[in-house]
PDB file of C-alpha atoms in Angstrom:
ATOM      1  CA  UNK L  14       1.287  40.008 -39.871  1.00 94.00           C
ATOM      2  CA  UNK L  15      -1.369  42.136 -38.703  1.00 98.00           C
ATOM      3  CA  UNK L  16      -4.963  42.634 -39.792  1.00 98.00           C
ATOM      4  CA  UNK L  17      -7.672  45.103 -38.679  1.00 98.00           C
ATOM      5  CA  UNK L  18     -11.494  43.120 -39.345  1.00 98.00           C
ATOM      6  CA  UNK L  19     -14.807  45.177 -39.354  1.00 98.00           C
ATOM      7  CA  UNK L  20     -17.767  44.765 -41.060  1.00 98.00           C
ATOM      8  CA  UNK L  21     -21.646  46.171 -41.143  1.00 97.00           C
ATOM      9  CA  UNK L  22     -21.280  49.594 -40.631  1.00 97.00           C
ATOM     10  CA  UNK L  23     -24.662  50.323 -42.586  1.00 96.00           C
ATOM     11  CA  UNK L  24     -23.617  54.066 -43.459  1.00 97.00           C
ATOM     12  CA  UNK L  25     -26.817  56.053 -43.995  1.00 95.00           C
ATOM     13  CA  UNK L  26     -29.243  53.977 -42.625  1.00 91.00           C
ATOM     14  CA  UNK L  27     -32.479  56.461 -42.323  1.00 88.00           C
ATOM     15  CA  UNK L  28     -32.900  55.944 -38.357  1.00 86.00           C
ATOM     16  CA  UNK L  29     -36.120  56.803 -38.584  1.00 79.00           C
ATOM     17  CA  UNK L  30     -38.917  55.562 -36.092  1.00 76.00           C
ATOM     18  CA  UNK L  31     -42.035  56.703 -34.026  1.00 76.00           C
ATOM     19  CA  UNK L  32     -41.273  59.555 -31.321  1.00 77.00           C
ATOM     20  CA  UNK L  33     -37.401  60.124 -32.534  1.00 79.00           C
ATOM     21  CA  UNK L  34     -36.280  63.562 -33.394  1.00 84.00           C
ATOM     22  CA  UNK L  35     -35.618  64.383 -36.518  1.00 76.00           C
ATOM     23  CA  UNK L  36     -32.344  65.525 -36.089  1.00 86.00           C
ATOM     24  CA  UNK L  37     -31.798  61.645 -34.433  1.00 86.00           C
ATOM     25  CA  UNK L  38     -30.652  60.245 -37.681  1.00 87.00           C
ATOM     26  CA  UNK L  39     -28.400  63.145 -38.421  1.00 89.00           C
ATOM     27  CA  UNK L  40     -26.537  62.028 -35.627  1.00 90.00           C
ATOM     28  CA  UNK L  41     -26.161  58.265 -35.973  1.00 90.00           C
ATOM     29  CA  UNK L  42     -24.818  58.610 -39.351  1.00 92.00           C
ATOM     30  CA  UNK L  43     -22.316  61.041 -38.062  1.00 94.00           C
ATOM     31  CA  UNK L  44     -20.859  58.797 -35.526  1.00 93.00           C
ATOM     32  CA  UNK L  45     -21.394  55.748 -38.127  1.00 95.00           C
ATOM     33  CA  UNK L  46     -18.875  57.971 -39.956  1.00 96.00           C
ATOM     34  CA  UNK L  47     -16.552  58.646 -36.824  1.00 95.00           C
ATOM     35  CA  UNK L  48     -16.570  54.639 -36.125  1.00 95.00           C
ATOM     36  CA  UNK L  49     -15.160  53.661 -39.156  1.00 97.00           C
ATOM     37  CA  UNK L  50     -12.601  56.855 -39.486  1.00 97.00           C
ATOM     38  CA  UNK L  51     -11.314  55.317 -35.782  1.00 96.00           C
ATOM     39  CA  UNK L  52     -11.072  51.858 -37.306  1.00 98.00           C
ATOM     40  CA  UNK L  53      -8.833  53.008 -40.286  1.00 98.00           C
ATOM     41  CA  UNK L  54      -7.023  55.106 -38.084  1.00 97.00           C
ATOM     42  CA  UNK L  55      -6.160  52.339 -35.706  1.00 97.00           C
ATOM     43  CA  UNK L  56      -5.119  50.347 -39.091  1.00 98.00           C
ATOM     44  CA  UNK L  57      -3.134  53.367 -40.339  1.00 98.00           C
ATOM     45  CA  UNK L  58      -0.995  53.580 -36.529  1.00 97.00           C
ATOM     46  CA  UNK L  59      -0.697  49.786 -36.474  1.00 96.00           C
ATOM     47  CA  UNK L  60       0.497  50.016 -39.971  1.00 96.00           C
ATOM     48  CA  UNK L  61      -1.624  46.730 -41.058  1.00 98.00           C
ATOM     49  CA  UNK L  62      -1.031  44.431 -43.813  1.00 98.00           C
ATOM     50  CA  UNK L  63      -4.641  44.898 -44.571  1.00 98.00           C
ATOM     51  CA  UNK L  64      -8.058  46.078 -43.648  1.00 98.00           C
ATOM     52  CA  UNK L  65     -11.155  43.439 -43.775  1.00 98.00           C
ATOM     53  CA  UNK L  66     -14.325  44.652 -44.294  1.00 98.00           C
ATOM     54  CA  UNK L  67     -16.937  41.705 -44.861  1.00 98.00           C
ATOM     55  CA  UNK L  68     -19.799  43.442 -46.236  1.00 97.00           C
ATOM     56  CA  UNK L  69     -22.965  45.932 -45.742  1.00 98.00           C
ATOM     57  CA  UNK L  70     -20.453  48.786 -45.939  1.00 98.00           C
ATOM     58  CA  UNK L  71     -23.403  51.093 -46.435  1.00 97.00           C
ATOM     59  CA  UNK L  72     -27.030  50.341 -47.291  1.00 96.00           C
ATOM     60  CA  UNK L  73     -27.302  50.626 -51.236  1.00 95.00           C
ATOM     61  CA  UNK L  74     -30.447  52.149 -51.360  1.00 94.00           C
ATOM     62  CA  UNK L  75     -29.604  54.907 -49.621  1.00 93.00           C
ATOM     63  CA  UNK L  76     -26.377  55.836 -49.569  1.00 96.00           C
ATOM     64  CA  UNK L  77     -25.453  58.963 -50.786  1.00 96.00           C
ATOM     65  CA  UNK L  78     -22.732  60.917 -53.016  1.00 96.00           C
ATOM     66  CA  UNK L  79     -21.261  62.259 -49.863  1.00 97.00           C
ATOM     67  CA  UNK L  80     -20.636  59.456 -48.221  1.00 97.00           C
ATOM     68  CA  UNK L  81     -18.844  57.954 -51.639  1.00 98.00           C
ATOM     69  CA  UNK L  82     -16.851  60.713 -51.199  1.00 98.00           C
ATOM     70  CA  UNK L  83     -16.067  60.303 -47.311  1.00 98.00           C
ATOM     71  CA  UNK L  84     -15.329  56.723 -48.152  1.00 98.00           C
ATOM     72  CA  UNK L  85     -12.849  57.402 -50.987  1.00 98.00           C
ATOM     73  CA  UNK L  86     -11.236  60.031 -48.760  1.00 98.00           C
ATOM     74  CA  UNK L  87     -10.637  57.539 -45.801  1.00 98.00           C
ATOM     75  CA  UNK L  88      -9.569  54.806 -47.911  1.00 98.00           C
ATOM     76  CA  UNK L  89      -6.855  57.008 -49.530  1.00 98.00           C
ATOM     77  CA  UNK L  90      -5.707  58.439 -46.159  1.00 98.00           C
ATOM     78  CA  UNK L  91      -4.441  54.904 -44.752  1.00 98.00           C
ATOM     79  CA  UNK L  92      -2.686  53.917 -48.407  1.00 97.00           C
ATOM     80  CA  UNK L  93      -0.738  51.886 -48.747  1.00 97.00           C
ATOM     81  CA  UNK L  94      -2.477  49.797 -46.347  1.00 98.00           C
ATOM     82  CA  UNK L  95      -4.567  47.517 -48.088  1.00 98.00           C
ATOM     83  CA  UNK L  96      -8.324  47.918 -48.122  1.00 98.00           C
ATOM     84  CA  UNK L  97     -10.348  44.849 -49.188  1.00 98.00           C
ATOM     85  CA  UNK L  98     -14.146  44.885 -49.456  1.00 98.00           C
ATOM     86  CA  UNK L  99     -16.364  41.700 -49.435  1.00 98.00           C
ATOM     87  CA  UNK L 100     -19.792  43.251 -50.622  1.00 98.00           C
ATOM     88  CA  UNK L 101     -22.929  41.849 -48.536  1.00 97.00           C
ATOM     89  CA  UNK L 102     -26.859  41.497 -49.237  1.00 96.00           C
ATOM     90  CA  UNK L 103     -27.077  45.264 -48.484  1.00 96.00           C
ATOM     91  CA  UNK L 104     -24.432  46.741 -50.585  1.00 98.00           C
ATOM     92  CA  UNK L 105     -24.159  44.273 -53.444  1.00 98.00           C
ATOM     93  CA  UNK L 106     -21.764  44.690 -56.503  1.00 98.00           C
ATOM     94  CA  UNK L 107     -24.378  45.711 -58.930  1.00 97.00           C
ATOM     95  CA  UNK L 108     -24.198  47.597 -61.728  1.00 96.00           C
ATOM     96  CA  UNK L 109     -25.697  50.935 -59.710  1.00 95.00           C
ATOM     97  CA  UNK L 110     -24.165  50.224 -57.009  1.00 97.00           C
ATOM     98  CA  UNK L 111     -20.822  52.788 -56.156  1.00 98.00           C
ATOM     99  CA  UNK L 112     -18.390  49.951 -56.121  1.00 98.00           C
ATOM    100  CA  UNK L 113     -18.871  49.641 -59.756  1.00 97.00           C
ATOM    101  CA  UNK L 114     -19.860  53.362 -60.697  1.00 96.00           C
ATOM    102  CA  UNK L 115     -17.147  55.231 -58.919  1.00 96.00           C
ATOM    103  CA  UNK L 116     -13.435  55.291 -59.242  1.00 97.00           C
ATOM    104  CA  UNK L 117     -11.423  53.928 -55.964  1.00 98.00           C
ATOM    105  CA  UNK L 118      -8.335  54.776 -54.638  1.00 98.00           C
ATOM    106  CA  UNK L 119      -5.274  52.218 -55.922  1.00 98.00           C
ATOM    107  CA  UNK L 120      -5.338  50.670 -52.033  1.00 98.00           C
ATOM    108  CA  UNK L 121      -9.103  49.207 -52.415  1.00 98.00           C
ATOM    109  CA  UNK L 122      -9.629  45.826 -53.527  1.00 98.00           C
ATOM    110  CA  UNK L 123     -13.056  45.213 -53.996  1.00 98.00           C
ATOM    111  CA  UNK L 124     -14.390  41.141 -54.771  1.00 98.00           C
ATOM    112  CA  UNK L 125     -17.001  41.768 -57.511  1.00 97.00           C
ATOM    113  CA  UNK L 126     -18.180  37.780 -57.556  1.00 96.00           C
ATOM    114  CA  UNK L 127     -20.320  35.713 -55.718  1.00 96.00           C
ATOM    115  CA  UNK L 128     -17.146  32.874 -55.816  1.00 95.00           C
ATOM    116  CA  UNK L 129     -13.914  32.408 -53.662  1.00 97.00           C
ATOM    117  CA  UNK L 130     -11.884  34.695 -55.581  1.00 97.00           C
ATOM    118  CA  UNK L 131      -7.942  35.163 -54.277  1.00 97.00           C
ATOM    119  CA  UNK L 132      -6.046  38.417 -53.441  1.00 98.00           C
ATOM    120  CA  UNK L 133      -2.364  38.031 -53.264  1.00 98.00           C
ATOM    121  CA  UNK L 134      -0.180  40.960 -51.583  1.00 96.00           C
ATOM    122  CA  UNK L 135       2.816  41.712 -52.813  1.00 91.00           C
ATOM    123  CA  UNK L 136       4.206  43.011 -49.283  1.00 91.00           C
ATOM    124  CA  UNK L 137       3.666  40.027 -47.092  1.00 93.00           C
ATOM    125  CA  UNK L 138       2.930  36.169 -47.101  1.00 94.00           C
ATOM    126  CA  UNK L 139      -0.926  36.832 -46.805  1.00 96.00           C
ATOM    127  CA  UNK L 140      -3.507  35.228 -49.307  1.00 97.00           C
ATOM    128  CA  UNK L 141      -7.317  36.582 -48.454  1.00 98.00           C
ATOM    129  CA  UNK L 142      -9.711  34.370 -50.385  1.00 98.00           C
ATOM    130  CA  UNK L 143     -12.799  36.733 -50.994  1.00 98.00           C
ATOM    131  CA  UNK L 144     -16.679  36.104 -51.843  1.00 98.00           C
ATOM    132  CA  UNK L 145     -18.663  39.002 -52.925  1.00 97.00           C
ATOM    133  CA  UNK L 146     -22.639  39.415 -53.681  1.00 97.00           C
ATOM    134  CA  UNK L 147     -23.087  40.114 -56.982  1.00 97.00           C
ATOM    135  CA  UNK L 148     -27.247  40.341 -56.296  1.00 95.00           C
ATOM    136  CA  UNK L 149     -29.332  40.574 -53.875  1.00 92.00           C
ATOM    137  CA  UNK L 150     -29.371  36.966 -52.459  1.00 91.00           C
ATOM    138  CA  UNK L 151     -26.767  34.172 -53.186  1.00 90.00           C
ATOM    139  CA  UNK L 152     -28.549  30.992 -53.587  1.00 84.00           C
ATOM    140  CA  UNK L 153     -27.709  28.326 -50.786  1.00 85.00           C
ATOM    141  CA  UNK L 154     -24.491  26.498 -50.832  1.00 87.00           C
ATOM    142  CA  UNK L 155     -22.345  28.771 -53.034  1.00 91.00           C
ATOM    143  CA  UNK L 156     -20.291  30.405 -50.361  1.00 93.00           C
ATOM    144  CA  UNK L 157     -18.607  27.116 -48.617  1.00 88.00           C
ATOM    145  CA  UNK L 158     -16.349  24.635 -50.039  1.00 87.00           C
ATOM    146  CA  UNK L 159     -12.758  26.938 -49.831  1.00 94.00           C
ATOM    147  CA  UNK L 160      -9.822  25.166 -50.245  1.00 92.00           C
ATOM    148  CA  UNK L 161      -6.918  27.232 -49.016  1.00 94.00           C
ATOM    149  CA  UNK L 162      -3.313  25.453 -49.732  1.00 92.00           C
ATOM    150  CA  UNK L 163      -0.803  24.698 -47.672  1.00 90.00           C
ATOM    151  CA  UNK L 164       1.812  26.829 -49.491  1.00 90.00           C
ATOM    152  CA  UNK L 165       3.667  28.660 -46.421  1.00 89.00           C
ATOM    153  CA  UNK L 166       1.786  31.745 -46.562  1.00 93.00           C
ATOM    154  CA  UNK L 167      -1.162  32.836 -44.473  1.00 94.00           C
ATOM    155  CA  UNK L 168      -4.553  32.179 -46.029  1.00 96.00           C
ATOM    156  CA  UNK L 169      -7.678  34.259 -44.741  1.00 97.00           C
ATOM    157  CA  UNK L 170     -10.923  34.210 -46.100  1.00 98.00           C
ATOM    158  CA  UNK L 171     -13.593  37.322 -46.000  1.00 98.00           C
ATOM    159  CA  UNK L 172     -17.064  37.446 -46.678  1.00 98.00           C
ATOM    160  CA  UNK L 173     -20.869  38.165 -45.660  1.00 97.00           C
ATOM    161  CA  UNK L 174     -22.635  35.235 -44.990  1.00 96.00           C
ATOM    162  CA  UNK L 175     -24.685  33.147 -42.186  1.00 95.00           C
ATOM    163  CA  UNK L 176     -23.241  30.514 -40.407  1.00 95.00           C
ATOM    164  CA  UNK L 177     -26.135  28.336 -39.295  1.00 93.00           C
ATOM    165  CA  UNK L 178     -25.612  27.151 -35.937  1.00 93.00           C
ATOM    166  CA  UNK L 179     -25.042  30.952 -34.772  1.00 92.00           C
ATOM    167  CA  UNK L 180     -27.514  33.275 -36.893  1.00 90.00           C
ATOM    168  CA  UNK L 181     -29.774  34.527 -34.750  1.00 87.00           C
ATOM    169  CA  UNK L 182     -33.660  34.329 -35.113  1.00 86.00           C
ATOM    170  CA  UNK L 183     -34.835  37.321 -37.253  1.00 82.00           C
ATOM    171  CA  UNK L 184     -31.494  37.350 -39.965  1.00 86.00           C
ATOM    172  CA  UNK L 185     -31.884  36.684 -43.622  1.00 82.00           C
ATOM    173  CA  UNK L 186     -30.445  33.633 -45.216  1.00 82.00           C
ATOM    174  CA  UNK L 187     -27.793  35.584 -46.161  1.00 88.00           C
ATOM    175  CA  UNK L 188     -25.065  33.032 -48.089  1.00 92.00           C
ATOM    176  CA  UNK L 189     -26.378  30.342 -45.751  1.00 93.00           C
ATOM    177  CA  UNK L 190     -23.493  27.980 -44.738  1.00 94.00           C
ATOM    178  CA  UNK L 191     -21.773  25.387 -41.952  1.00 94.00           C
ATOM    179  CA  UNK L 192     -18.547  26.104 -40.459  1.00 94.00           C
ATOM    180  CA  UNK L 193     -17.547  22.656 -41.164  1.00 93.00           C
ATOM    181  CA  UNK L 194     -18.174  23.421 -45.196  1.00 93.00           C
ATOM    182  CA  UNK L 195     -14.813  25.461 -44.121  1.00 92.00           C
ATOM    183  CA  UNK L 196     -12.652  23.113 -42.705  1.00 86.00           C
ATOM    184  CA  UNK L 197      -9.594  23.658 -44.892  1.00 89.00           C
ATOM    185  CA  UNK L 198      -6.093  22.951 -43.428  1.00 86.00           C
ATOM    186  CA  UNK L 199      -4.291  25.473 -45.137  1.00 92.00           C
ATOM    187  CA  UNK L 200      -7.156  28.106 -43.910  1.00 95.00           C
ATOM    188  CA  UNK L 201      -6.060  30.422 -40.619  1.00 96.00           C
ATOM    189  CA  UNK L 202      -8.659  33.041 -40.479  1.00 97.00           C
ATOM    190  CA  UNK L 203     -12.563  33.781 -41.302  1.00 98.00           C
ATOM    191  CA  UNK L 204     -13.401  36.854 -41.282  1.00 98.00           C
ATOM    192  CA  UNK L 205     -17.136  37.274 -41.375  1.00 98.00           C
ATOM    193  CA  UNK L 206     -19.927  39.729 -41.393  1.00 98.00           C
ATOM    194  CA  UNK L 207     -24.017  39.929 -41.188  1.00 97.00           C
ATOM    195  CA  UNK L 208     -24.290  38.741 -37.740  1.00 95.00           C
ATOM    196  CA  UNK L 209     -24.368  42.252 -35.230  1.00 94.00           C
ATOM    197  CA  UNK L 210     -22.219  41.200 -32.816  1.00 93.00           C
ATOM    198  CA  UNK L 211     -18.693  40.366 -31.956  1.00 95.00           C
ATOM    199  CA  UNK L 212     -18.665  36.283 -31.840  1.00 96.00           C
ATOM    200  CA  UNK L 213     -15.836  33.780 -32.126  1.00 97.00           C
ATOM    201  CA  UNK L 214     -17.201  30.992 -33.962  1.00 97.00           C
ATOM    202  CA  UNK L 215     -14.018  28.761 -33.229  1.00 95.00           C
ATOM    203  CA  UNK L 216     -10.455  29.458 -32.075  1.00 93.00           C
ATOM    204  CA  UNK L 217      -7.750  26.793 -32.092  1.00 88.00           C
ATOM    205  CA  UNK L 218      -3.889  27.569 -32.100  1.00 84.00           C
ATOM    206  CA  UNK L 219      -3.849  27.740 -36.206  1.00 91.00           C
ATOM    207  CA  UNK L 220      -7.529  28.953 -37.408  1.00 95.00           C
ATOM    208  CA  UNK L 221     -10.054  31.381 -35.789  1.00 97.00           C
ATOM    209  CA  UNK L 222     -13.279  32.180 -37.557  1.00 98.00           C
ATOM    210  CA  UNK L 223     -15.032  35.516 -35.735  1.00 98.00           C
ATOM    211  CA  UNK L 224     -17.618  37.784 -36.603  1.00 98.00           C
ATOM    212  CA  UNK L 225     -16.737  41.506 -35.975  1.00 98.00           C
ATOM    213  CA  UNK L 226     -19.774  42.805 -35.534  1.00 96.00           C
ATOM    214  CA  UNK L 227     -20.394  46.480 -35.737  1.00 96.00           C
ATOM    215  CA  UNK L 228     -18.422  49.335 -34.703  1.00 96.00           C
ATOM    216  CA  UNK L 229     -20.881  51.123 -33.695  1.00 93.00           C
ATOM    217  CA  UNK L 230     -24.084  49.950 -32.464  1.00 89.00           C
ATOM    218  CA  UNK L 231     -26.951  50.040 -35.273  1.00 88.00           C
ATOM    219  CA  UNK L 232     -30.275  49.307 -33.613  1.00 83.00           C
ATOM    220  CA  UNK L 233     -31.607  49.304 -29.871  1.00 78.00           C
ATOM    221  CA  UNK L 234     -32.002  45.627 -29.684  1.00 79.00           C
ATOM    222  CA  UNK L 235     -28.076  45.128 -29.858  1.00 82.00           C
ATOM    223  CA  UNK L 236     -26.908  46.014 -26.292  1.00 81.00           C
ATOM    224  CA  UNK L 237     -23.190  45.806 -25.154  1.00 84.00           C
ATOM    225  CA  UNK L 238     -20.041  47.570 -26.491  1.00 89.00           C
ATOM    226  CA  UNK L 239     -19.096  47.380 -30.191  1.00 94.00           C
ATOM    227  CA  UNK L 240     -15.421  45.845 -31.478  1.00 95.00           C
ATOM    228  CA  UNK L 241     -13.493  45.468 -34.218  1.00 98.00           C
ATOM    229  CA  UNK L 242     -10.590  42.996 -34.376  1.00 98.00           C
ATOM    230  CA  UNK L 243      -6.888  42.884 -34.710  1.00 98.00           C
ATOM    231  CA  UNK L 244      -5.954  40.052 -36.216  1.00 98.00           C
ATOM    232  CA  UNK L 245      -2.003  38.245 -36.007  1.00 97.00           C
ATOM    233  CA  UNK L 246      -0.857  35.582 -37.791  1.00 96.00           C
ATOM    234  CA  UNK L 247       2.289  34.177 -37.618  1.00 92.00           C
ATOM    235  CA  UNK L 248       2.398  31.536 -41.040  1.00 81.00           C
ATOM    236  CA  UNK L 249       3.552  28.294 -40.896  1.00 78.00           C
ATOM    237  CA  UNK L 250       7.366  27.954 -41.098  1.00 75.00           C
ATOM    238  CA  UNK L 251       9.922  25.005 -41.552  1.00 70.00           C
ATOM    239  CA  UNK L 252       6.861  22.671 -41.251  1.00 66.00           C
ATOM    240  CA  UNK L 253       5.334  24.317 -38.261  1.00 71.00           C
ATOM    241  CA  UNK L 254       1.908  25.339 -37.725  1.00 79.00           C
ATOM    242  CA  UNK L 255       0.785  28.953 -38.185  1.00 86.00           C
ATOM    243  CA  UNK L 256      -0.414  30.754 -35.429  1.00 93.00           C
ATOM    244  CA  UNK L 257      -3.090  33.039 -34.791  1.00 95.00           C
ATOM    245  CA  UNK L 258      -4.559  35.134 -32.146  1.00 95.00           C
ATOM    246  CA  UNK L 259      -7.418  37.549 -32.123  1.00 97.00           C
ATOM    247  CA  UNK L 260      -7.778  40.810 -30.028  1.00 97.00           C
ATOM    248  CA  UNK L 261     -11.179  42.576 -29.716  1.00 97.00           C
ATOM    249  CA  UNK L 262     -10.897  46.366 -29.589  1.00 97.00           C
ATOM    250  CA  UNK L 263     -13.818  48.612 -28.524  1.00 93.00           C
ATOM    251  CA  UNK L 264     -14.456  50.601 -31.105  1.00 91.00           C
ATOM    252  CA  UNK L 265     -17.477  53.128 -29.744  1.00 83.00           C
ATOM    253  CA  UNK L 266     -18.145  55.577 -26.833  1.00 80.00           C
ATOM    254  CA  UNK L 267     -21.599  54.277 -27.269  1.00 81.00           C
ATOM    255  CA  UNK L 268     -22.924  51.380 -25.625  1.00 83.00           C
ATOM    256  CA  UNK L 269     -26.960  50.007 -25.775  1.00 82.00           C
ATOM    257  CA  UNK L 270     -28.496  48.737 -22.379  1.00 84.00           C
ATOM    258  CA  UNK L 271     -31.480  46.622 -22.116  1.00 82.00           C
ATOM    259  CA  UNK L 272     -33.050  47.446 -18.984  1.00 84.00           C
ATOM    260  CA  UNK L 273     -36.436  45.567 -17.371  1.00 87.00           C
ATOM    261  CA  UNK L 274     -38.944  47.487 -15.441  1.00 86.00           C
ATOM    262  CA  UNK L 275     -41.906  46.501 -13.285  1.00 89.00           C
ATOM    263  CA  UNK L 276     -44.771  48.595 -14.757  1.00 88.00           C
ATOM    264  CA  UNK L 277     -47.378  46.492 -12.950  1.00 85.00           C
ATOM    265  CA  UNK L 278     -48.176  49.310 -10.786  1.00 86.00           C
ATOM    266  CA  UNK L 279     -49.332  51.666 -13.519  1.00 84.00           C
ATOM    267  CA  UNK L 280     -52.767  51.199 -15.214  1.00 78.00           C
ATOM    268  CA  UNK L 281     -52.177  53.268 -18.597  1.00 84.00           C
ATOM    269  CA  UNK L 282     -49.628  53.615 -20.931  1.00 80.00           C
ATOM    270  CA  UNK L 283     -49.273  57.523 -20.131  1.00 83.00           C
ATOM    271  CA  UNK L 284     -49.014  57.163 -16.172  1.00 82.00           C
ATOM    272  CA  UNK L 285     -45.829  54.445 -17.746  1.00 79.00           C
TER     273      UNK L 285
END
């Protein structure tokens, strides 16, 4: 089976900062918009058994009616793949929030619940275990401790959270945990978000764990091309192992450089 794994798009961040245009942010959310349209269409061609997307979606306190709309649009172009939607610290199932006010097309699947919570398809073998903010922060310890069973199908698990050895200095505590709090055998995939970049946290012949990163890059500090990832898992048969391999696709045009320069040789911040 085939999955297609994103994850912090931020749709309508402002963009705002000293000396950018303002028509700089008009832009960015346009091709924040084009990123994730290519990622569903890449699902939609590859006719996926599902889309992952583990969290900050969009930033709650800004996002707009229009990009509801552009959402609910997208999701309904790709049916009958699959669309399931692990909120994150900035777009958390709240009672505001448009996962909860708005209607969704029959494809989304949206975990509501700051708990392992199971969705079961009813096309393939495939299980994806789900953990959703339901406020604003999720209190230490809540988000490990999955037990996936060995049951013949593939298990994956999705969510927003920050796995301690590899959250870089500067991220919230979001759903602190350890990658060994999700050492479960009958567990083949985790499919994270909150951490900007495209990292493999561990990859063995029958469980992966990955974060996807953006698809398109959000701020200036995160050079090098964007992914998302396909994701194939072959389940365990006739007392086999399942197997499971991950492919990164570039996902944006786009790509941040971090360059050093020797100012020494200038004595004012105009002559730099």
């Amino acid at each position: 089976m085939r999955l297609i794994h994103t994850a912090d798009l931020h749709l309508d961040t402002c963009f705002t900062g000293p000396g950018l245009p303002a028509e700089y942010g008009l832009k960015r959310r346009e091709r924040q918009r084009e990123a994730l349209a290519a990622v569903l269409r890449h699902a939609w061609e590859r006719q996926a058994d599902a889309v992952l997307i583990a969290g900050d979606l969009f930033e709650l306190d800004h996002v707009t009616g229009g990009t509801v709309a552009f959402l609910r649009e997208q999701f309904a172009g790709i049916a009958p793949v699959p669309v399931l939607i692990a909120p994150g610290n900035k777009d958390p199932y709240l009672a505001e929030s448009p996962y909860a006010a708005e209607e969704w097309p029959e494809n989304v699947h949206i975990f509501k619940e700051s708990q392992w919570t199971p969705w079961v398809s009813g096309e393939s073998p495939l299980t994806v275990h789900g953990f959703g903010f339901d406020a604003r922060t999720v209190p230490e310890g809540r988000f490990g401790g999955l037990r996936a069973p060995r049951d013949g199908r593939a298990h994956v698990a999705l969510g927003h959270a920050g796995e301690r050895a590899h959250l870089p200095k500067g991220y919230l505590d979001a759903a602190p945990f350890s990658l060994s709090e999700m050492d479960s055998p009958g567990l083949h995939y985790l499919a994270l978000g909150h951490v900007h970049r495209c990292l493999t946290l561990r990859e063995s012949p029958g469980f992966c764990a990955c974060y996807a990163g953006p698809p398109e890059p959000l701020s200036f500090g995160e050079p090098g091309p964007c992914h998302f990832l396909e994701v194939e898992i072959t389940p365990p048969a006739n007392g086999g192992g399942a197997a499971v391999s991950v492919t990164r696709r570039q996902s944006s045009k786009r790509v941040h450089v971090s360059l050093e320069l020797d100012c020494s040789a200038h004595g004012s911040a105009p002559d730099i």
